[in-house]
GROMACS .gro file of C-alpha atoms in nm:
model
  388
    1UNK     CA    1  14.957  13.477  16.730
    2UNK     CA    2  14.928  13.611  17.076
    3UNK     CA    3  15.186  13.606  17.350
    4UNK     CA    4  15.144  13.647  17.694
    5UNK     CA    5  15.212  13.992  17.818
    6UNK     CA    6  15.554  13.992  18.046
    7UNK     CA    7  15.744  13.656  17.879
    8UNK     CA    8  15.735  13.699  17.571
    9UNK     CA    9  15.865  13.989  17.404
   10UNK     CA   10  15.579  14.107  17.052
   11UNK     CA   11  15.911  14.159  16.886
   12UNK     CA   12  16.038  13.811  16.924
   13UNK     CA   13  15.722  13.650  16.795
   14UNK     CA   14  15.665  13.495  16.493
   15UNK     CA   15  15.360  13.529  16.283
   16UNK     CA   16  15.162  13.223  16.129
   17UNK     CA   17  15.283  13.307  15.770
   18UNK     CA   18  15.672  13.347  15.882
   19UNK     CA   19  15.662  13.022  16.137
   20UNK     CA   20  15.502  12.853  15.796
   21UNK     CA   21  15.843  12.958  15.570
   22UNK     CA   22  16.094  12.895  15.776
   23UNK     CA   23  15.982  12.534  15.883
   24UNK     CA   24  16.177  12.227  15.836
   25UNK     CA   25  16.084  12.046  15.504
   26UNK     CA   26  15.819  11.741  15.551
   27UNK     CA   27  15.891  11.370  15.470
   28UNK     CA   28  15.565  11.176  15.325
   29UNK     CA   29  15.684  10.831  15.493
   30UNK     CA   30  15.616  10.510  15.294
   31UNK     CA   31  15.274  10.382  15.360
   32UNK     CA   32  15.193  10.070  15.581
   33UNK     CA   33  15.172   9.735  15.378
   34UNK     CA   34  14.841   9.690  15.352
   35UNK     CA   35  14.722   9.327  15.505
   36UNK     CA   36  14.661   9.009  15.366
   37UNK     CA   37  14.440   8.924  15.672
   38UNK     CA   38  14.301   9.179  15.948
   39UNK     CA   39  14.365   9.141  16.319
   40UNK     CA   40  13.974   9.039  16.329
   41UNK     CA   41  14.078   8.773  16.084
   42UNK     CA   42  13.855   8.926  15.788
   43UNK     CA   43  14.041   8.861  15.456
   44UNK     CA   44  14.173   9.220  15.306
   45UNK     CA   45  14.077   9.113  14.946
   46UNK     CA   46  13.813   9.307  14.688
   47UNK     CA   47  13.665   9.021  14.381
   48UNK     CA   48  13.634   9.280  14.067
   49UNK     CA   49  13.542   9.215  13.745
   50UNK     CA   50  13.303   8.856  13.800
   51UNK     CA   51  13.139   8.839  13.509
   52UNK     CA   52  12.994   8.481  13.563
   53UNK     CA   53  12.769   8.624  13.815
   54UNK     CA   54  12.464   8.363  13.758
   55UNK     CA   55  12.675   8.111  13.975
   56UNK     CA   56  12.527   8.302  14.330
   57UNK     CA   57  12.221   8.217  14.170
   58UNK     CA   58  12.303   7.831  14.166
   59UNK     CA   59  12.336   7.855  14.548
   60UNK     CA   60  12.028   8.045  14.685
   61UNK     CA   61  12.111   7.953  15.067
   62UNK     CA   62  12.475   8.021  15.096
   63UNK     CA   63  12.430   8.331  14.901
   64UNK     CA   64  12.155   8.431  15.156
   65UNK     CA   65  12.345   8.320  15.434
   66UNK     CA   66  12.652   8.539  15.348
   67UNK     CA   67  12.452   8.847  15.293
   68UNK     CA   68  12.426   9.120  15.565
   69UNK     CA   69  12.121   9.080  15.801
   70UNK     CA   70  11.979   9.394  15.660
   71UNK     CA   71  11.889   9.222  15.314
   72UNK     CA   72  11.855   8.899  15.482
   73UNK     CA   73  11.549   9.040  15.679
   74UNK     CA   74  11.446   9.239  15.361
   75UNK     CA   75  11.451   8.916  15.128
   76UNK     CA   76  11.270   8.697  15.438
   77UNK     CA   77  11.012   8.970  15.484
   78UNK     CA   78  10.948   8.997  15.071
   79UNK     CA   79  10.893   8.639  15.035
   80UNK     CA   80  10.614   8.604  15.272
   81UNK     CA   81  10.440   8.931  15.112
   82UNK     CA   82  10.450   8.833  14.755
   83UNK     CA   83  10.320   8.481  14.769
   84UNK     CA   84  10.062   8.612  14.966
   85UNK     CA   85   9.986   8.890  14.764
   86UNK     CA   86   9.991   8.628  14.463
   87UNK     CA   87   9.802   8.367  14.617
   88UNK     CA   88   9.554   8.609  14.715
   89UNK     CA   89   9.505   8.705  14.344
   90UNK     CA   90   9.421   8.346  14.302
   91UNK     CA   91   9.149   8.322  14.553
   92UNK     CA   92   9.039   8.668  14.450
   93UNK     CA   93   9.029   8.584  14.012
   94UNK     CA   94   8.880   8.218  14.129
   95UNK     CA   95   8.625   8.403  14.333
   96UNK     CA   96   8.527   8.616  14.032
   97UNK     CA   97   8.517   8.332  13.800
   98UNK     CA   98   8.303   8.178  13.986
   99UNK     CA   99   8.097   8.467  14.085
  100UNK     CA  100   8.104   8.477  14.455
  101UNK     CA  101   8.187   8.861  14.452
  102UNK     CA  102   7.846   8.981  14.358
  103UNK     CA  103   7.615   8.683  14.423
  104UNK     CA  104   7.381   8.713  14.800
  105UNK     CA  105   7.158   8.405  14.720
  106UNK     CA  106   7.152   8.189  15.031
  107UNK     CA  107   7.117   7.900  14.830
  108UNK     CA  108   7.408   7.962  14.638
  109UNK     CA  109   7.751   7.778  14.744
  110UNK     CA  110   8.092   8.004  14.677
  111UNK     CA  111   8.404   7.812  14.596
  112UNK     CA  112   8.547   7.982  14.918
  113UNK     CA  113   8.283   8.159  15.190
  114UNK     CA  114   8.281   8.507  15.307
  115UNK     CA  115   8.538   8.652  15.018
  116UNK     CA  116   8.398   8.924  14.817
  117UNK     CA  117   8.637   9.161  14.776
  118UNK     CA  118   9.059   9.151  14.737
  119UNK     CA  119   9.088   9.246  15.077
  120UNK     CA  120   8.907   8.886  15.191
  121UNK     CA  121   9.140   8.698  14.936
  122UNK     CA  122   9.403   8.864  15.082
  123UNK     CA  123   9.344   8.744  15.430
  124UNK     CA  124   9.247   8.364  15.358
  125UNK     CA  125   9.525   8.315  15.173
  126UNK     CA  126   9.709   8.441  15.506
  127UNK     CA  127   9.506   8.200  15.693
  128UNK     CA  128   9.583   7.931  15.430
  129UNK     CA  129   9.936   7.970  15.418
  130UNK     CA  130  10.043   8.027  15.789
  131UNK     CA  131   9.735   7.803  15.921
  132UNK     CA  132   9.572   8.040  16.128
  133UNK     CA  133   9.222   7.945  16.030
  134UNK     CA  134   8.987   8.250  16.170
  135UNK     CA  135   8.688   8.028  16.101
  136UNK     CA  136   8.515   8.307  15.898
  137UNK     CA  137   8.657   8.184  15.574
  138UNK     CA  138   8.674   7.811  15.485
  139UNK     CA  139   8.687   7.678  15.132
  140UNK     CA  140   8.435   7.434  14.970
  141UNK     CA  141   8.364   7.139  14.734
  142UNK     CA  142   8.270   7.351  14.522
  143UNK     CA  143   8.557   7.398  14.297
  144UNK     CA  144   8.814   7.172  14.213
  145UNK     CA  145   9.034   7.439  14.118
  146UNK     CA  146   9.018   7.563  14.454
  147UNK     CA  147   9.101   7.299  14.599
  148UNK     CA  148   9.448   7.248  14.348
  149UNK     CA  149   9.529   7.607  14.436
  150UNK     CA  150   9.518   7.535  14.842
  151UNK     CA  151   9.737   7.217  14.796
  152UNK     CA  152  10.000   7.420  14.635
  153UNK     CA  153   9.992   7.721  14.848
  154UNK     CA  154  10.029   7.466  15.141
  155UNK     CA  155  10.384   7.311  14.976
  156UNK     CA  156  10.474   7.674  14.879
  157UNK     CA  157  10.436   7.803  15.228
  158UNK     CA  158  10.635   7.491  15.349
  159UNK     CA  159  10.909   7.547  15.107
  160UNK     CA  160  10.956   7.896  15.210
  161UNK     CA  161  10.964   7.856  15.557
  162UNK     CA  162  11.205   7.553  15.572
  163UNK     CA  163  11.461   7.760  15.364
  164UNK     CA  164  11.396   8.117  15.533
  165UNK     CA  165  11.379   7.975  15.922
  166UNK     CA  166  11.681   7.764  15.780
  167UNK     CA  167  11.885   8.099  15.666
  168UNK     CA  168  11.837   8.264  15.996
  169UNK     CA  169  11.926   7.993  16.218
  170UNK     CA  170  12.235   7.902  15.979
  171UNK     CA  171  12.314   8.305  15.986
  172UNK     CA  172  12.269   8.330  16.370
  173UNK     CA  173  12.471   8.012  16.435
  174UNK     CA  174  12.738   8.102  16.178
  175UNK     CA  175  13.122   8.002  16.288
  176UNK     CA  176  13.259   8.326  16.315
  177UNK     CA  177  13.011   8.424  16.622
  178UNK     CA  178  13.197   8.218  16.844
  179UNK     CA  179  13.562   8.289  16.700
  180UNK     CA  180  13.456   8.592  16.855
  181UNK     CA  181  13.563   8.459  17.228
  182UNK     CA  182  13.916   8.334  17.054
  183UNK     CA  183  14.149   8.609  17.130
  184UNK     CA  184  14.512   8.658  16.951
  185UNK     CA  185  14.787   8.854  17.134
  186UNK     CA  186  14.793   9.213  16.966
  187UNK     CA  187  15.247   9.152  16.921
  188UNK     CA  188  15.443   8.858  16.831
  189UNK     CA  189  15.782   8.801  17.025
  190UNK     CA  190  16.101   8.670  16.876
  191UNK     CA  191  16.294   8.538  17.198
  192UNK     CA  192  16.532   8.306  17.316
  193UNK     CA  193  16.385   7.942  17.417
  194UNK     CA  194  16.620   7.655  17.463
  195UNK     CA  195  16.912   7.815  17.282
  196UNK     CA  196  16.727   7.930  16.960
  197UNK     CA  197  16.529   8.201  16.823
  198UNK     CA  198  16.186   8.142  16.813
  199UNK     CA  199  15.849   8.303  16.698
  200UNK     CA  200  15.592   8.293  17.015
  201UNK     CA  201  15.248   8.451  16.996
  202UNK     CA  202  14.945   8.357  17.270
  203UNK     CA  203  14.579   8.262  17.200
  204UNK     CA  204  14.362   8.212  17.434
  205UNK     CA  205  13.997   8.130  17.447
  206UNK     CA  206  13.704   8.342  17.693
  207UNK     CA  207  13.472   8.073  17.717
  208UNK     CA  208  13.457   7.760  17.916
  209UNK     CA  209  13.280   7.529  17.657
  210UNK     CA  210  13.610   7.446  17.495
  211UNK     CA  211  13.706   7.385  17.106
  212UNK     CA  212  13.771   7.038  17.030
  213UNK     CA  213  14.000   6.899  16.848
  214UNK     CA  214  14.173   7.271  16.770
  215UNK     CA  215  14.454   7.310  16.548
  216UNK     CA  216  14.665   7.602  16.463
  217UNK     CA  217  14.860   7.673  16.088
  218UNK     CA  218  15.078   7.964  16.019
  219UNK     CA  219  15.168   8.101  15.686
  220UNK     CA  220  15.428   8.359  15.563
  221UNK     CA  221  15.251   8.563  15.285
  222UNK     CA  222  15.502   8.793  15.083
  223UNK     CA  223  15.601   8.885  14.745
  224UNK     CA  224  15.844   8.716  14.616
  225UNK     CA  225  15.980   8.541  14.283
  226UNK     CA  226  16.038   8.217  14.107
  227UNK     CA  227  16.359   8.138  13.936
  228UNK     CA  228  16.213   8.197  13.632
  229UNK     CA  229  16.102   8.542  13.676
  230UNK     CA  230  15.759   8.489  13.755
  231UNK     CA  231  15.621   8.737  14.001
  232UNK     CA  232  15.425   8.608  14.332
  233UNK     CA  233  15.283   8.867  14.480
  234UNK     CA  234  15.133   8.669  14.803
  235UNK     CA  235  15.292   8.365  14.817
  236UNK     CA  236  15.207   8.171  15.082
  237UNK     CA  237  15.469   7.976  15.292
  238UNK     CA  238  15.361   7.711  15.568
  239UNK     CA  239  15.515   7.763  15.878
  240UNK     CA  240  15.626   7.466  16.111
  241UNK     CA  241  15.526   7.476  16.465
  242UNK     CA  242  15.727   7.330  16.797
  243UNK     CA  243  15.467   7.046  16.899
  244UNK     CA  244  15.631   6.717  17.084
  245UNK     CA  245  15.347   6.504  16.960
  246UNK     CA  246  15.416   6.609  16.613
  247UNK     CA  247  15.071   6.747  16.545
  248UNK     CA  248  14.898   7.077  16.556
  249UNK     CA  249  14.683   6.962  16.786
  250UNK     CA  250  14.648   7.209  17.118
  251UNK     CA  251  14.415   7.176  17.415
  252UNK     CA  252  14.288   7.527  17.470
  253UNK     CA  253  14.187   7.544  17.833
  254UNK     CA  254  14.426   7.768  17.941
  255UNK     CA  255  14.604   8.059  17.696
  256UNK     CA  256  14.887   7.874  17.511
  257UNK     CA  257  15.181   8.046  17.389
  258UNK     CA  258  15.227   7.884  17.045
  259UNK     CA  259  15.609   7.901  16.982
  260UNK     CA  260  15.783   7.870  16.605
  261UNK     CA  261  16.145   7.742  16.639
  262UNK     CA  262  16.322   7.967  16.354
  263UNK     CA  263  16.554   7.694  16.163
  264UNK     CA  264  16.749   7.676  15.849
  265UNK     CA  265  16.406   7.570  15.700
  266UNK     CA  266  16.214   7.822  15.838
  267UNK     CA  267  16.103   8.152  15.608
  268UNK     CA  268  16.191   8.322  15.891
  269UNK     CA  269  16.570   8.197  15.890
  270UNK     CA  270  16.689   8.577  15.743
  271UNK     CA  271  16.508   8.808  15.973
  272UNK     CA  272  16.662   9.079  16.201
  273UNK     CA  273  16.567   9.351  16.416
  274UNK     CA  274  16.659   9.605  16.200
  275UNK     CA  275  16.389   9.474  15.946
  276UNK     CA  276  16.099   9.459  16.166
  277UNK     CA  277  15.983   9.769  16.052
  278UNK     CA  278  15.633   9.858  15.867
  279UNK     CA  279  15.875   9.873  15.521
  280UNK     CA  280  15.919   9.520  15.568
  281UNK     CA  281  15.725   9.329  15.359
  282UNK     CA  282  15.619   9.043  15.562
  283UNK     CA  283  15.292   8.918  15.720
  284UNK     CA  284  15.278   8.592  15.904
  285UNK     CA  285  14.918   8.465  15.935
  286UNK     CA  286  14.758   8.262  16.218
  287UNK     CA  287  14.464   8.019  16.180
  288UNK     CA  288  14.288   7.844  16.490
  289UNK     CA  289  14.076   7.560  16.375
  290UNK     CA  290  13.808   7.358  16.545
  291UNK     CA  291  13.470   7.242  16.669
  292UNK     CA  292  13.252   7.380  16.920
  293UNK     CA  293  13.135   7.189  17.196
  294UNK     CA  294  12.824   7.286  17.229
  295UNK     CA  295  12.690   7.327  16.890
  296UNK     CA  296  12.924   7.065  16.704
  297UNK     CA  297  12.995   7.328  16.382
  298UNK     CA  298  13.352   7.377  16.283
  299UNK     CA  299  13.474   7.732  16.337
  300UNK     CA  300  13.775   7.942  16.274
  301UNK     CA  301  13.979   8.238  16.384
  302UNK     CA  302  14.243   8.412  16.171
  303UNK     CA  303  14.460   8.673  16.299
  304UNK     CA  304  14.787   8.833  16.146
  305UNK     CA  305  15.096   8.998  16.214
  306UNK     CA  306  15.286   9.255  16.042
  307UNK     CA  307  15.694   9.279  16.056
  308UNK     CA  308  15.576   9.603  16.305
  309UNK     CA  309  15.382   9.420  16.518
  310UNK     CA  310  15.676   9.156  16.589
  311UNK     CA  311  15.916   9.273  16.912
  312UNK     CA  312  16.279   9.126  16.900
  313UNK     CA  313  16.390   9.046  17.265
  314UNK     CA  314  16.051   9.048  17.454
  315UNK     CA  315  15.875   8.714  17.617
  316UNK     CA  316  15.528   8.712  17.744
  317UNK     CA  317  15.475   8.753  18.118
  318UNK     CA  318  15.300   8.466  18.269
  319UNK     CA  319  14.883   8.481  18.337
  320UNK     CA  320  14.807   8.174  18.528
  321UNK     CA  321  14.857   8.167  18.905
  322UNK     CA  322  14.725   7.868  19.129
  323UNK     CA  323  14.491   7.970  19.360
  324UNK     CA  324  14.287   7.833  19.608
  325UNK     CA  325  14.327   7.471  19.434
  326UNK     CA  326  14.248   7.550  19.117
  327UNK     CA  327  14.408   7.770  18.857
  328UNK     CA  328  14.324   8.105  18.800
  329UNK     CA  329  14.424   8.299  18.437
  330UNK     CA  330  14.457   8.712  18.465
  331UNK     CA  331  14.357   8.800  18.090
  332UNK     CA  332  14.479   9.210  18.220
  333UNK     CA  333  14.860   9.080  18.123
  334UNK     CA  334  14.699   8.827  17.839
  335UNK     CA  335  14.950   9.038  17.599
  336UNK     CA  336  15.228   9.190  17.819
  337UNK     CA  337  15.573   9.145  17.726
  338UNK     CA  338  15.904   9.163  17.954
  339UNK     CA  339  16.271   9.243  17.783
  340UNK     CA  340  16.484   8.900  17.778
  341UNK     CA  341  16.853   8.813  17.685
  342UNK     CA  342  16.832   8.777  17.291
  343UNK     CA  343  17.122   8.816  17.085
  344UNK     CA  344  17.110   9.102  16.821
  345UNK     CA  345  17.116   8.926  16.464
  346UNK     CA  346  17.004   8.657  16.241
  347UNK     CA  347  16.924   8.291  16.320
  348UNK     CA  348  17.147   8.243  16.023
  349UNK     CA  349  17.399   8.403  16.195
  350UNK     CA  350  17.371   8.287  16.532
  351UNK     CA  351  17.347   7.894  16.384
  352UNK     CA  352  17.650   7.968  16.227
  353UNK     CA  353  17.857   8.172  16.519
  354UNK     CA  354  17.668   7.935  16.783
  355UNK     CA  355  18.005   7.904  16.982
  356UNK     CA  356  18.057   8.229  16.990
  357UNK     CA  357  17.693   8.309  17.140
  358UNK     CA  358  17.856   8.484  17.433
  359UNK     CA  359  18.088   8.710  17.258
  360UNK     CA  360  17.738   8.901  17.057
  361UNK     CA  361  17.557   9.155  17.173
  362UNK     CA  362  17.259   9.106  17.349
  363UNK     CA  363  16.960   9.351  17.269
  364UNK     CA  364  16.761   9.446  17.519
  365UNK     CA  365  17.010   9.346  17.784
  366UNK     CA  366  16.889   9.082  18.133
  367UNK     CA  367  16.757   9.282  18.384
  368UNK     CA  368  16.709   8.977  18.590
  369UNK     CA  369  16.941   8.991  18.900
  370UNK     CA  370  17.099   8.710  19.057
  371UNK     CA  371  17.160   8.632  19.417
  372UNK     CA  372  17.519   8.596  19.501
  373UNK     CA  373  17.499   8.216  19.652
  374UNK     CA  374  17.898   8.169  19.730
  375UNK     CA  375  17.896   8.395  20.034
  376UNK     CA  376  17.741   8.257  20.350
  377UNK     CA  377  17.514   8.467  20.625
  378UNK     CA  378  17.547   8.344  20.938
  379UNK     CA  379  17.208   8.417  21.122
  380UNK     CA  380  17.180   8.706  21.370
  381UNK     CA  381  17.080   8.445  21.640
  382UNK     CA  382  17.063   8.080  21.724
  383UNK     CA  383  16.876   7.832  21.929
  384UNK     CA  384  17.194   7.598  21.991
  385UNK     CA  385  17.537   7.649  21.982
  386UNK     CA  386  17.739   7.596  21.739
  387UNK     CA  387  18.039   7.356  21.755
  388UNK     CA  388  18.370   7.545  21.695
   0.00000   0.00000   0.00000
């Protein structure tokens, strides 16, 4: 270690090795709880041990659907090459038994003209399959068998391309690509709203082709226990949402804040600041259902948020300002929060000290100040006098 010549004394500085020693002890903290559900809304969960594999099998499309695009393109690419390569086999072992490799005689009709050699198979059964028809090879009367073999390559070639083309545009057109444009808030609040604590997140939506008929579930997943002693380790809880229609239902032009109302029947009834902490183990999930407009496919988005990712006393700012006659929605603030007046304990404890709501302390305290209306300013001048 080098100090700089003037300030520091050499004496008075410690080496590496010494600095190492006399350090204070480190704390491994406690890992993170790992997620039931990522923010992107991909499910955090590994399938081991399948041993009835043969069932992917049953399913050809969705399995080649769900695989990545790399194996997709490998497995469309493959099936084009090897029923040409064996239909070209065909034509070529048809040509030979028929002896239109080695035959010149002008007289002499082949089963299929100008093929006498692999390569020439190869390339009419190209032309066959993906009618292309060069002109330069055409097949003849000459052998039934010929003709057999270019009916079936003809409902082969078919087959294949229905379910490849099918795969691709099902793969391309897949839900998920346009839960892309739904966005979650990164936090959760737990605020204040008409005299109880509630849960409020935001979820907005980038595009203007809207999702009809959108819904939104939430879910408490935790471990817990049955009175029996049987171990949950992600049970899932449904979560009631604040709706007056009674529904679900939301109509996502405009970023909603979706707002829980935490009651007695709420999974959320025991919750405090103090346990909003990544030891917590808690993980309420978020699922945005719908249809897209423009394509007519169902879709969903998934989000999730850990007891760290909740803030106790915050509300979200508002985004959408009218402007020029229409209303305009700043997605910069689309997850800023602002302290509010929320009391510092349980909603089982505020339900059940709810007269008392003034006497508890407030955490983070109002920074809103009032105007003092009960004192009057008289204006500095007047038009008229006043009558005394």
């Amino acid at each position: 270690m080098i100090s700089r010549k003037g300030i520091i004394p050499e004496e008075y500085v410690l080496t590496t090795r010494l600095a190492e020693d006399i350090a204070e002890p480190k704390y491994q903290a406690k890992e993170r709880r790992a997620r039931f559900v990522a923010k992107n809304g991909t499910c955090n969960v590994a399938h081991k041990n399948i041993r009835e594999q043969g069932r992917f099998l049953l399913d050809v499309f969705t399995t080649v659907v769900d695989l990545k695009w790399h194996y997709t393109l490998l497995i469309f690419t493959m099936s084009f090459l090897c029923t040409w390569l064996l239909f070209g086999m065909i034509w070529w072992l048809i040509a030979f038994a028929h002896g239109d490799l080695d035959n010149n005689d002008e007289s002499f009709v082949p089963c299929v003209t100008s093929v006498q050699s692999f390569t020439a198979a190869f390339l009419f059964s190209i032309e066959v399959q993906v009618t292309i028809g060069f002109g330069g090879r055409m097949i003849t009367e000459e052998c039934p068998s010929a003709i057999l073999v270019l009916i079936i390559q003809n409902i082969v070639g078919l087959v294949i391309n229905a379910i490849m083309l099918g795969c691709i545009f099902m793969k391309t057109a897949q839900a998920h690509r346009r839960a892309e444009t739904l966005i979650f808030s990164k936090h959760a609040v737990i605020a204040m709203r008409n005299g109880k604590l509630c849960f409020m997140f935001r979820v907005g939506d980038l595009r203007k082709s809207m999702i009809i008929s959108a819904t939104i579930r939430m879910q408490v997943v935790r471990k817990s226990s049955s009175q029996e002693g049987e171990v949950l380790p992600l049970n899932q809880i449904d979560i009631q949402m604040e709706n007056p229609i009674s529904t679900n239902g939301i109509f996502l032009v405009s970023p909603l804040i979706i707002c829980h109302t935490i009651t007695k029947d709420s999974p959320l009834y025991d919750i405090s600041p103090d346990s909003l902490t990544h030891h917590e183990d808690l993980e309420i999930i978020v699922i945005l259902e719908g249809v897209v407009e423009t394509t007519g496919i169902t879709t969903q988005a998934r989000t999730s948020y850990l007891a760290d990712e909740i803030r106790w006393g915050q509300r979200f700012v508002p985004i959408v300002a009218e402007e020029d006659g229409r209303y305009c929605v700043d997605y910069s603030k689309f997850g800023n929060t602002v302290n509010a007046p929320t009391p510092h304990c349980t909603p089982r404890a505020l339900e059940e000290n709810h007269s008392a709501l003034d006497n508890i302390s407030f955490s983070p305290r109002s920074t809103v100040r009032r105007r003092n209306m009960s004192m009057k300013v008289k204006p500095k001048f007047t038009l008229f006098e006043e009558p005394s």
